[in-house]
Short mmCIF file of C-alpha atoms and ligand atoms in Angstrom, two decimals:
data_model
loop_
_atom_site.label_atom_id
_atom_site.label_comp_id
_atom_site.label_asym_id
_atom_site.label_seq_id
_atom_site.Cartn_x
_atom_site.Cartn_y
_atom_site.Cartn_z
CA MET A 1 -103.00 -48.89 -34.91
CA THR A 2 -104.94 -49.10 -31.64
CA ASP A 3 -103.59 -45.72 -30.55
CA ILE A 4 -106.54 -43.95 -32.16
CA ILE A 5 -108.81 -45.80 -29.70
CA GLY A 6 -108.08 -45.03 -26.04
CA LYS A 7 -108.67 -47.42 -23.13
CA SER A 8 -112.01 -45.90 -22.12
CA GLU A 9 -113.18 -45.99 -25.74
CA GLN A 10 -112.18 -49.64 -25.99
CA GLU A 11 -114.34 -50.34 -22.93
CA ARG A 12 -117.28 -48.49 -24.47
CA LEU A 13 -116.89 -50.46 -27.71
CA LYS A 14 -116.88 -53.72 -25.75
CA GLU A 15 -120.17 -52.66 -24.15
CA LEU A 16 -121.61 -51.98 -27.61
CA ALA A 17 -120.51 -55.18 -29.35
CA GLY A 18 -119.60 -57.53 -26.51
CA GLU A 19 -116.92 -60.12 -27.06
CA TYR A 20 -117.20 -59.76 -30.82
CA ILE A 21 -114.91 -56.80 -30.94
CA SER A 22 -111.15 -56.89 -31.29
CA PHE A 23 -108.42 -54.30 -31.49
CA SER A 24 -105.43 -54.20 -33.79
CA GLU A 25 -106.90 -57.14 -35.66
CA PRO A 26 -104.87 -58.60 -38.58
CA MET A 27 -107.12 -58.52 -41.62
CA SER A 28 -105.32 -61.57 -43.01
CA ARG A 29 -107.76 -63.45 -40.74
CA HIS A 30 -110.81 -61.93 -42.37
CA THR A 31 -110.06 -61.63 -46.08
CA THR A 32 -109.90 -64.36 -48.71
CA PHE A 33 -106.52 -62.94 -49.81
CA ARG A 34 -105.27 -64.04 -46.35
CA THR A 35 -103.05 -61.00 -46.08
CA GLY A 36 -103.26 -57.29 -45.27
CA GLY A 37 -102.65 -54.83 -42.45
CA LYS A 38 -104.47 -54.51 -39.14
CA ALA A 39 -107.77 -52.83 -38.44
CA ALA A 40 -107.67 -50.56 -35.37
CA VAL A 41 -111.05 -52.08 -34.50
CA PHE A 42 -112.78 -55.10 -35.98
CA ALA A 43 -116.39 -55.63 -34.99
CA ARG A 44 -119.01 -58.27 -35.66
CA PRO A 45 -122.25 -56.86 -34.25
CA GLY A 46 -124.94 -59.43 -33.48
CA SER A 47 -127.99 -57.47 -34.58
CA ILE A 48 -129.03 -54.40 -36.54
CA ALA A 49 -129.56 -52.60 -33.21
CA GLU A 50 -125.95 -53.32 -32.20
CA LEU A 51 -124.77 -52.21 -35.63
CA GLU A 52 -126.68 -48.93 -35.29
CA ALA A 53 -125.14 -48.28 -31.87
CA LEU A 54 -121.66 -48.86 -33.29
CA LEU A 55 -122.23 -46.56 -36.26
CA ASP A 56 -123.66 -43.82 -34.02
CA TRP A 57 -120.66 -44.07 -31.73
CA ALA A 58 -118.20 -43.90 -34.64
CA ALA A 59 -120.02 -40.90 -36.16
CA GLU A 60 -119.99 -39.08 -32.81
CA LYS A 61 -116.25 -39.74 -32.38
CA LYS A 62 -115.57 -39.01 -36.06
CA ILE A 63 -113.85 -42.36 -36.50
CA ALA A 64 -113.78 -43.91 -39.98
CA CYS A 65 -116.03 -46.93 -40.30
CA GLU A 66 -116.51 -49.41 -43.14
CA VAL A 67 -118.63 -52.48 -43.60
CA ILE A 68 -116.44 -55.03 -45.36
CA GLY A 69 -118.89 -57.75 -46.38
CA GLY A 70 -117.30 -61.17 -46.37
CA GLY A 71 -113.77 -59.83 -47.04
CA SER A 72 -113.68 -61.64 -50.37
CA ASN A 73 -113.08 -58.75 -52.70
CA LEU A 74 -110.93 -56.72 -50.39
CA LEU A 75 -107.29 -55.87 -49.87
CA VAL A 76 -106.26 -53.94 -46.75
CA LYS A 77 -102.93 -52.17 -47.28
CA ASP A 78 -100.03 -53.26 -45.04
CA GLY A 79 -100.20 -50.05 -42.95
CA GLY A 80 -103.67 -51.07 -41.79
CA PHE A 81 -106.98 -49.26 -41.43
CA ALA A 82 -107.19 -46.51 -38.81
CA GLY A 83 -110.84 -47.01 -37.93
CA ILE A 84 -113.54 -49.63 -37.49
CA LEU A 85 -114.08 -52.45 -39.96
CA ILE A 86 -117.41 -54.18 -39.57
CA ASN A 87 -118.36 -57.67 -40.62
CA LEU A 88 -122.09 -58.43 -40.64
CA SER A 89 -121.89 -62.23 -40.55
CA ARG A 90 -123.57 -62.36 -37.10
CA CYS A 91 -126.07 -59.68 -38.01
CA THR A 92 -128.57 -61.98 -39.64
CA ASP A 93 -131.87 -60.85 -38.14
CA ALA A 94 -133.84 -61.80 -41.27
CA GLY A 95 -132.01 -65.07 -42.00
CA PHE A 96 -133.70 -66.61 -45.06
CA ARG A 97 -137.40 -65.77 -44.90
CA PRO A 98 -139.72 -66.74 -47.74
CA GLU A 99 -142.45 -64.18 -48.46
CA ASN A 100 -145.41 -64.43 -50.83
CA GLY A 101 -144.44 -64.58 -54.47
CA LYS A 102 -146.50 -64.74 -57.64
CA GLU A 103 -147.48 -68.08 -59.15
CA GLY A 104 -144.29 -70.10 -59.75
CA SER A 105 -141.98 -67.77 -57.87
CA VAL A 106 -140.95 -67.11 -54.29
CA LEU A 107 -139.80 -63.88 -52.71
CA LEU A 108 -136.98 -64.58 -50.29
CA ARG A 109 -135.86 -62.02 -47.71
CA VAL A 110 -132.19 -62.49 -46.83
CA SER A 111 -129.96 -60.71 -44.32
CA ALA A 112 -127.12 -58.80 -45.99
CA GLY A 113 -124.65 -60.46 -43.61
CA SER A 114 -125.55 -63.97 -44.82
CA GLY A 115 -122.94 -65.67 -46.97
CA LEU A 116 -123.56 -65.98 -50.71
CA ARG A 117 -122.70 -69.66 -50.36
CA ALA A 118 -125.39 -70.13 -47.70
CA PHE A 119 -127.88 -68.23 -49.89
CA CYS A 120 -127.16 -70.44 -52.92
CA GLY A 121 -127.26 -73.56 -50.71
CA PHE A 122 -130.65 -72.57 -49.27
CA ALA A 123 -132.03 -72.00 -52.78
CA VAL A 124 -130.75 -75.30 -54.14
CA ARG A 125 -132.03 -77.31 -51.13
CA ASN A 126 -135.44 -75.68 -51.48
CA ARG A 127 -135.65 -76.23 -55.25
CA LEU A 128 -135.47 -72.53 -56.06
CA GLU A 129 -133.83 -71.36 -59.28
CA GLY A 130 -132.04 -68.08 -59.95
CA THR A 131 -128.84 -68.27 -57.95
CA GLU A 132 -126.89 -70.28 -60.54
CA GLY A 133 -124.74 -67.27 -61.52
CA LEU A 134 -123.70 -66.83 -57.89
CA LEU A 135 -122.61 -70.39 -57.19
CA GLY A 136 -119.08 -70.61 -55.85
CA ILE A 137 -118.71 -66.85 -55.27
CA PRO A 138 -117.42 -66.20 -51.75
CA GLY A 139 -118.45 -63.22 -49.63
CA SER A 140 -121.70 -61.89 -48.24
CA VAL A 141 -125.04 -61.12 -49.84
CA GLY A 142 -124.66 -57.40 -49.00
CA GLY A 143 -121.14 -57.27 -50.44
CA GLY A 144 -122.37 -59.16 -53.51
CA ILE A 145 -125.10 -56.56 -54.09
CA ARG A 146 -122.70 -53.67 -53.51
CA MET A 147 -120.49 -54.88 -56.34
CA ASN A 148 -123.15 -56.64 -58.40
CA ALA A 149 -121.32 -59.96 -58.14
CA GLY A 150 -121.87 -62.53 -60.83
CA THR A 151 -120.49 -64.77 -63.52
CA ALA A 152 -121.27 -65.48 -67.15
CA LEU A 153 -124.46 -67.20 -65.90
CA GLY A 154 -125.89 -64.03 -64.40
CA CYS A 155 -125.39 -61.49 -61.66
CA ILE A 156 -127.08 -60.73 -58.37
CA SER A 157 -129.04 -57.73 -59.66
CA ASP A 158 -130.86 -60.08 -62.11
CA ILE A 159 -132.81 -61.64 -59.23
CA LEU A 160 -133.00 -58.69 -56.84
CA GLU A 161 -136.43 -57.18 -56.05
CA SER A 162 -135.56 -54.69 -53.31
CA VAL A 163 -133.18 -53.93 -50.45
CA ARG A 164 -133.65 -52.51 -46.98
CA ILE A 165 -131.02 -49.86 -46.44
CA MET A 166 -129.86 -47.80 -43.49
CA LEU A 167 -129.25 -44.18 -44.47
CA PRO A 168 -126.27 -42.30 -43.03
CA GLY A 169 -128.62 -40.57 -40.54
CA GLY A 170 -129.69 -43.94 -39.11
CA GLN A 171 -133.20 -44.23 -40.62
CA SER A 172 -133.90 -47.33 -42.67
CA ARG A 173 -136.17 -47.82 -45.66
CA GLU A 174 -137.00 -50.26 -48.44
CA MET A 175 -135.61 -49.42 -51.86
CA LYS A 176 -136.84 -51.05 -55.06
CA ARG A 177 -134.48 -52.56 -57.60
CA SER A 178 -135.82 -50.04 -60.14
CA GLU A 179 -134.51 -47.17 -57.98
CA MET A 180 -131.00 -48.66 -58.03
CA ASN A 181 -128.49 -48.16 -60.76
CA PHE A 182 -126.67 -51.43 -61.49
CA SER A 183 -124.13 -52.07 -64.20
CA TYR A 184 -121.36 -54.62 -64.74
CA ARG A 185 -119.82 -55.31 -61.27
CA SER A 186 -121.10 -52.02 -59.96
CA LEU A 187 -123.92 -50.35 -58.08
CA CYS A 188 -124.17 -46.59 -58.27
CA TRP A 189 -126.60 -45.21 -55.69
CA ASN A 190 -128.96 -42.72 -57.26
CA ALA A 191 -127.89 -39.37 -55.90
CA ASP A 192 -131.06 -37.78 -54.48
CA GLY A 193 -130.71 -37.75 -50.72
CA ILE A 194 -129.45 -41.34 -50.67
CA ALA A 195 -125.75 -40.69 -50.32
CA PRO A 196 -125.42 -37.22 -48.82
CA GLU A 197 -121.85 -35.94 -48.50
CA GLY A 198 -120.68 -39.02 -50.36
CA ARG A 199 -121.63 -41.25 -47.44
CA GLU A 200 -123.19 -44.46 -48.58
CA PRO A 201 -126.25 -46.19 -47.22
CA LEU A 202 -125.76 -49.63 -45.73
CA ILE A 203 -127.54 -52.66 -47.10
CA LEU A 204 -129.27 -54.51 -44.24
CA GLU A 205 -131.51 -56.99 -46.06
CA ALA A 206 -132.42 -57.94 -49.59
CA VAL A 207 -135.46 -59.50 -51.21
CA PHE A 208 -134.82 -61.83 -54.15
CA ARG A 209 -137.31 -63.30 -56.61
CA LEU A 210 -136.52 -66.97 -57.25
CA GLN A 211 -138.40 -69.43 -59.44
CA LYS A 212 -139.80 -72.71 -58.13
CA SER A 213 -138.01 -75.52 -59.93
CA ARG A 214 -139.74 -78.48 -61.54
CA GLU A 215 -136.69 -80.62 -60.79
CA SER A 216 -136.17 -82.77 -57.69
CA VAL A 217 -133.78 -81.66 -54.92
CA GLY A 218 -131.28 -84.25 -56.20
CA GLU A 219 -131.43 -82.83 -59.73
CA CYS A 220 -131.03 -79.24 -58.46
CA LYS A 221 -127.98 -80.28 -56.41
CA ALA A 222 -126.43 -82.16 -59.34
CA ARG A 223 -126.80 -79.11 -61.61
CA ALA A 224 -125.17 -76.86 -58.98
CA ARG A 225 -122.29 -79.33 -58.59
CA GLN A 226 -121.75 -79.38 -62.35
CA ILE A 227 -121.47 -75.57 -62.49
CA MET A 228 -119.00 -75.55 -59.59
CA GLU A 229 -116.84 -78.29 -61.12
CA LYS A 230 -116.57 -76.38 -64.39
CA ARG A 231 -115.45 -73.26 -62.48
CA LYS A 232 -112.87 -75.23 -60.46
CA LYS A 233 -111.29 -76.48 -63.68
CA THR A 234 -110.55 -72.97 -64.93
CA GLN A 235 -109.90 -71.07 -61.68
CA PRO A 236 -107.24 -71.48 -58.96
CA TRP A 237 -109.32 -72.30 -55.89
CA GLN A 238 -106.42 -73.92 -53.99
CA PHE A 239 -104.66 -70.59 -53.32
CA PRO A 240 -105.92 -67.55 -51.43
CA SER A 241 -107.06 -64.80 -53.79
CA ALA A 242 -109.82 -62.26 -54.23
CA GLY A 243 -111.24 -63.91 -57.34
CA CYS A 244 -110.73 -61.92 -60.53
CA PHE A 245 -108.57 -58.93 -59.69
CA PHE A 246 -109.63 -56.69 -62.59
CA LYS A 247 -112.97 -55.98 -64.19
CA ASN A 248 -113.30 -57.11 -67.78
CA PRO A 249 -112.99 -54.16 -70.18
CA PRO A 250 -116.17 -53.84 -72.32
CA GLY A 251 -116.38 -56.79 -74.72
CA LEU A 252 -112.99 -58.18 -73.65
CA SER A 253 -111.55 -60.54 -71.04
CA ALA A 254 -108.90 -59.12 -68.69
CA GLY A 255 -107.58 -62.66 -68.13
CA LYS A 256 -107.17 -63.26 -71.84
CA LEU A 257 -105.34 -59.94 -72.33
CA ILE A 258 -102.89 -60.66 -69.48
CA ASP A 259 -102.41 -64.25 -70.64
CA SER A 260 -101.63 -63.09 -74.20
CA LEU A 261 -98.68 -61.13 -72.78
CA GLY A 262 -97.19 -64.31 -71.31
CA LEU A 263 -97.56 -63.04 -67.76
CA LYS A 264 -98.98 -66.18 -66.14
CA GLY A 265 -96.64 -67.22 -63.31
CA LYS A 266 -95.18 -63.69 -63.01
CA ARG A 267 -94.31 -62.92 -59.37
CA ALA A 268 -93.78 -59.96 -57.06
CA GLY A 269 -92.62 -61.15 -53.64
CA GLY A 270 -95.11 -63.81 -52.55
CA ALA A 271 -97.81 -62.77 -55.04
CA GLU A 272 -98.22 -64.57 -58.36
CA VAL A 273 -100.32 -64.31 -61.50
CA SER A 274 -102.15 -67.63 -61.48
CA CYS A 275 -101.03 -70.10 -64.12
CA LYS A 276 -104.62 -71.34 -64.33
CA HIS A 277 -106.37 -68.00 -64.89
CA ALA A 278 -104.40 -64.83 -65.55
CA ASN A 279 -106.95 -62.48 -63.95
CA PHE A 280 -106.35 -64.11 -60.56
CA ILE A 281 -103.52 -62.75 -58.43
CA ILE A 282 -102.85 -65.45 -55.87
CA ASN A 283 -101.21 -65.24 -52.47
CA ARG A 284 -98.69 -67.90 -53.36
CA HIS A 285 -96.39 -67.61 -50.37
CA ARG A 286 -96.95 -65.08 -47.59
CA ALA A 287 -97.59 -62.24 -49.99
CA SER A 288 -97.95 -58.78 -48.47
CA ALA A 289 -100.58 -56.34 -49.70
CA SER A 290 -97.71 -54.37 -51.28
CA ASP A 291 -96.58 -57.45 -53.23
CA ILE A 292 -100.10 -57.84 -54.61
CA LEU A 293 -100.42 -54.16 -55.50
CA ALA A 294 -96.98 -54.12 -57.15
CA LEU A 295 -97.95 -57.10 -59.30
CA ALA A 296 -101.32 -55.54 -60.16
CA GLU A 297 -99.59 -52.35 -61.24
CA LEU A 298 -97.18 -54.28 -63.43
CA LEU A 299 -100.14 -55.99 -65.12
CA GLN A 300 -101.94 -52.68 -65.62
CA LYS A 301 -98.83 -51.09 -67.13
CA SER A 302 -98.14 -54.05 -69.42
CA VAL A 303 -101.72 -54.20 -70.72
CA CYS A 304 -101.82 -50.43 -71.17
CA LYS A 305 -98.54 -50.42 -73.07
CA LYS A 306 -99.53 -53.22 -75.44
CA PHE A 307 -103.26 -52.60 -75.92
CA GLY A 308 -103.83 -49.02 -74.73
CA ILE A 309 -106.42 -50.31 -72.23
CA ARG A 310 -106.42 -49.29 -68.56
CA LEU A 311 -107.54 -52.28 -66.49
CA GLU A 312 -109.80 -51.25 -63.62
CA ARG A 313 -109.57 -53.06 -60.30
CA GLU A 314 -112.54 -55.17 -59.22
CA VAL A 315 -110.94 -55.64 -55.81
CA LYS A 316 -111.52 -52.86 -53.29
CA VAL A 317 -108.34 -51.50 -51.68
CA ILE A 318 -108.53 -49.71 -48.32
CA GLY A 319 -106.11 -48.56 -45.64
CA GLN A 320 -102.75 -46.90 -45.79
N1 EPU B 1 -108.84 -66.80 -70.87
C1 EPU B 1 -107.57 -66.99 -71.31
N2 EPU B 1 -106.56 -67.03 -70.38
C2 EPU B 1 -106.78 -66.87 -69.05
C3 EPU B 1 -108.10 -66.66 -68.62
C4 EPU B 1 -109.13 -66.63 -69.54
O1 EPU B 1 -107.33 -67.11 -72.50
O2 EPU B 1 -105.82 -66.91 -68.28
C5 EPU B 1 -109.93 -66.81 -71.86
C6 EPU B 1 -110.85 -68.02 -71.68
O3 EPU B 1 -110.37 -69.14 -72.35
C7 EPU B 1 -112.16 -67.50 -72.23
C8 EPU B 1 -112.14 -66.01 -71.92
O4 EPU B 1 -110.77 -65.67 -71.66
O5 EPU B 1 -112.18 -67.65 -73.63
C9 EPU B 1 -112.98 -65.65 -70.71
O6 EPU B 1 -112.53 -66.38 -69.57
P1 EPU B 1 -113.50 -66.93 -68.44
O7 EPU B 1 -114.59 -67.75 -69.05
O8 EPU B 1 -112.69 -67.53 -67.38
O9 EPU B 1 -114.24 -65.63 -67.92
P2 EPU B 1 -113.68 -64.28 -67.34
O10 EPU B 1 -114.32 -63.18 -68.14
O11 EPU B 1 -112.21 -64.27 -67.23
C10 EPU B 1 -115.67 -63.97 -65.69
C11 EPU B 1 -115.78 -63.40 -64.29
C12 EPU B 1 -115.49 -64.46 -63.25
C13 EPU B 1 -116.43 -65.64 -63.46
C14 EPU B 1 -116.19 -66.19 -64.87
C15 EPU B 1 -117.08 -67.40 -65.22
C16 EPU B 1 -115.06 -61.06 -64.36
C17 EPU B 1 -113.95 -60.10 -64.11
N3 EPU B 1 -114.80 -62.35 -64.14
O12 EPU B 1 -114.28 -64.29 -65.87
O13 EPU B 1 -115.78 -63.88 -61.99
O14 EPU B 1 -116.21 -66.65 -62.49
O15 EPU B 1 -116.49 -65.13 -65.82
O16 EPU B 1 -118.38 -67.03 -65.38
O17 EPU B 1 -116.16 -60.63 -64.71
C18 EPU B 1 -114.79 -62.64 -60.21
O18 EPU B 1 -115.48 -61.69 -60.62
O19 EPU B 1 -114.08 -62.57 -59.19
C19 EPU B 1 -114.82 -63.87 -60.99
C20 EPU B 1 -114.02 -64.87 -60.73
#
C-alpha cells in the first residue's frame, strides 16, 4: 500500500503533518467497525493550515484524499485505500465557541473535527437544548453533518445555522443552512460552483442554534442519561459496529424488515446480524470487511426477494 508514496514523499508528508502521519496504517484502529484494510497514508493535521497544505500536496501529486470524520460510519475494504485518509480530530481551531444568539438561544461555533459526543456533552453541561437527537451517536461533527446524522428525536440539520466550508480550490466561505440540501441521512451539495468536477467541499466548522434550558445542570444530565439508557436497551453497544448499516426505506424500518425474515444471528465469517437490533451488523469475532459486505449483500438480497425493496447502505464503503 505504501508503494504509491516514495521515500522522499514520505519525508515531505512528515514535514507537512509532523508526527501525526503514518504509512500503511490499518484502518481497524480508526473505525468503529474495528476492521478494514490499510490506508497508504493516514494523517491527523493539527490545524486548518496544516490540512490545507496536505490537500494542496495531494492535489499536486494527484493522490486520492478523503476526510473520514470519526470513522464511525465507514468500512474500508480489505485491499485498503491507495491514498490519504484524513482525520480532523486534532484540527479543532474553533473548539466550542459561543456567539451571540437571539433571546433564549445561543449560537455555538464548533470545529468539524470535534466529536459528536463532546458536542453533546458541552451542550448538556452548559444547559443548552437541541442536541438530544445526537446523544450517543459516535463520530465527528463534520461527519455527522455530511450524513445528516440523527435519531427519532431529531437530526443534526434541525439545529444547524451555517457551516464554514473549504472549496476544492482552497478558498473557504460561510454557507447558510438554507443553501444546503438536507434530507434523511443525506446532504446533497447544491450544484452551482460548490462541487465542481464532482469534488466536494470540506466542512471546517459549523454554527448551531441551541436553546437555553430552564432546567438545572443536574436535570439536563439526567434527561441525557435517560435517552442513552433507552438506546442501550435496544442497540448492541458491546460489539464493534457502524451503527445502523442500512437507511430506513421511506415509512419503514430496515431493522424490522430484516428481523421479520428471521435473520437475527445470521453470520458470514466473523460478522453477525445483531440479535438485539437487526439493522446492526456487528464485528462479532475478527470479521473482515469482506465478511461484513457478504452479510450485507445477503440481507439486501433477502429483503429484495421477499418485499421487493432495495435496502440502501447508510455506511460508506471505500477502498479496493
Ligand atoms: N424493530 C424490530 N426488530 C429489530 C429492530 C427494530 O422489530 O431488530 C422494530 C422496533 O421494535 C421498532 C421499529 O422497528 O418498532 C423501529 O426500530 P428503532 O426504534 O430501533 O428505530 P430504527 O428505525 O431501527 C433509527 C435510526 C437509529 C436510531 C434509532 C432510535 C436509522 C437507519 N436508524 O433506527 O440510528 O438510533 O432510530 O432513534 O435511521 C444509525 O443511524 O446508525 C442509528 C443507529
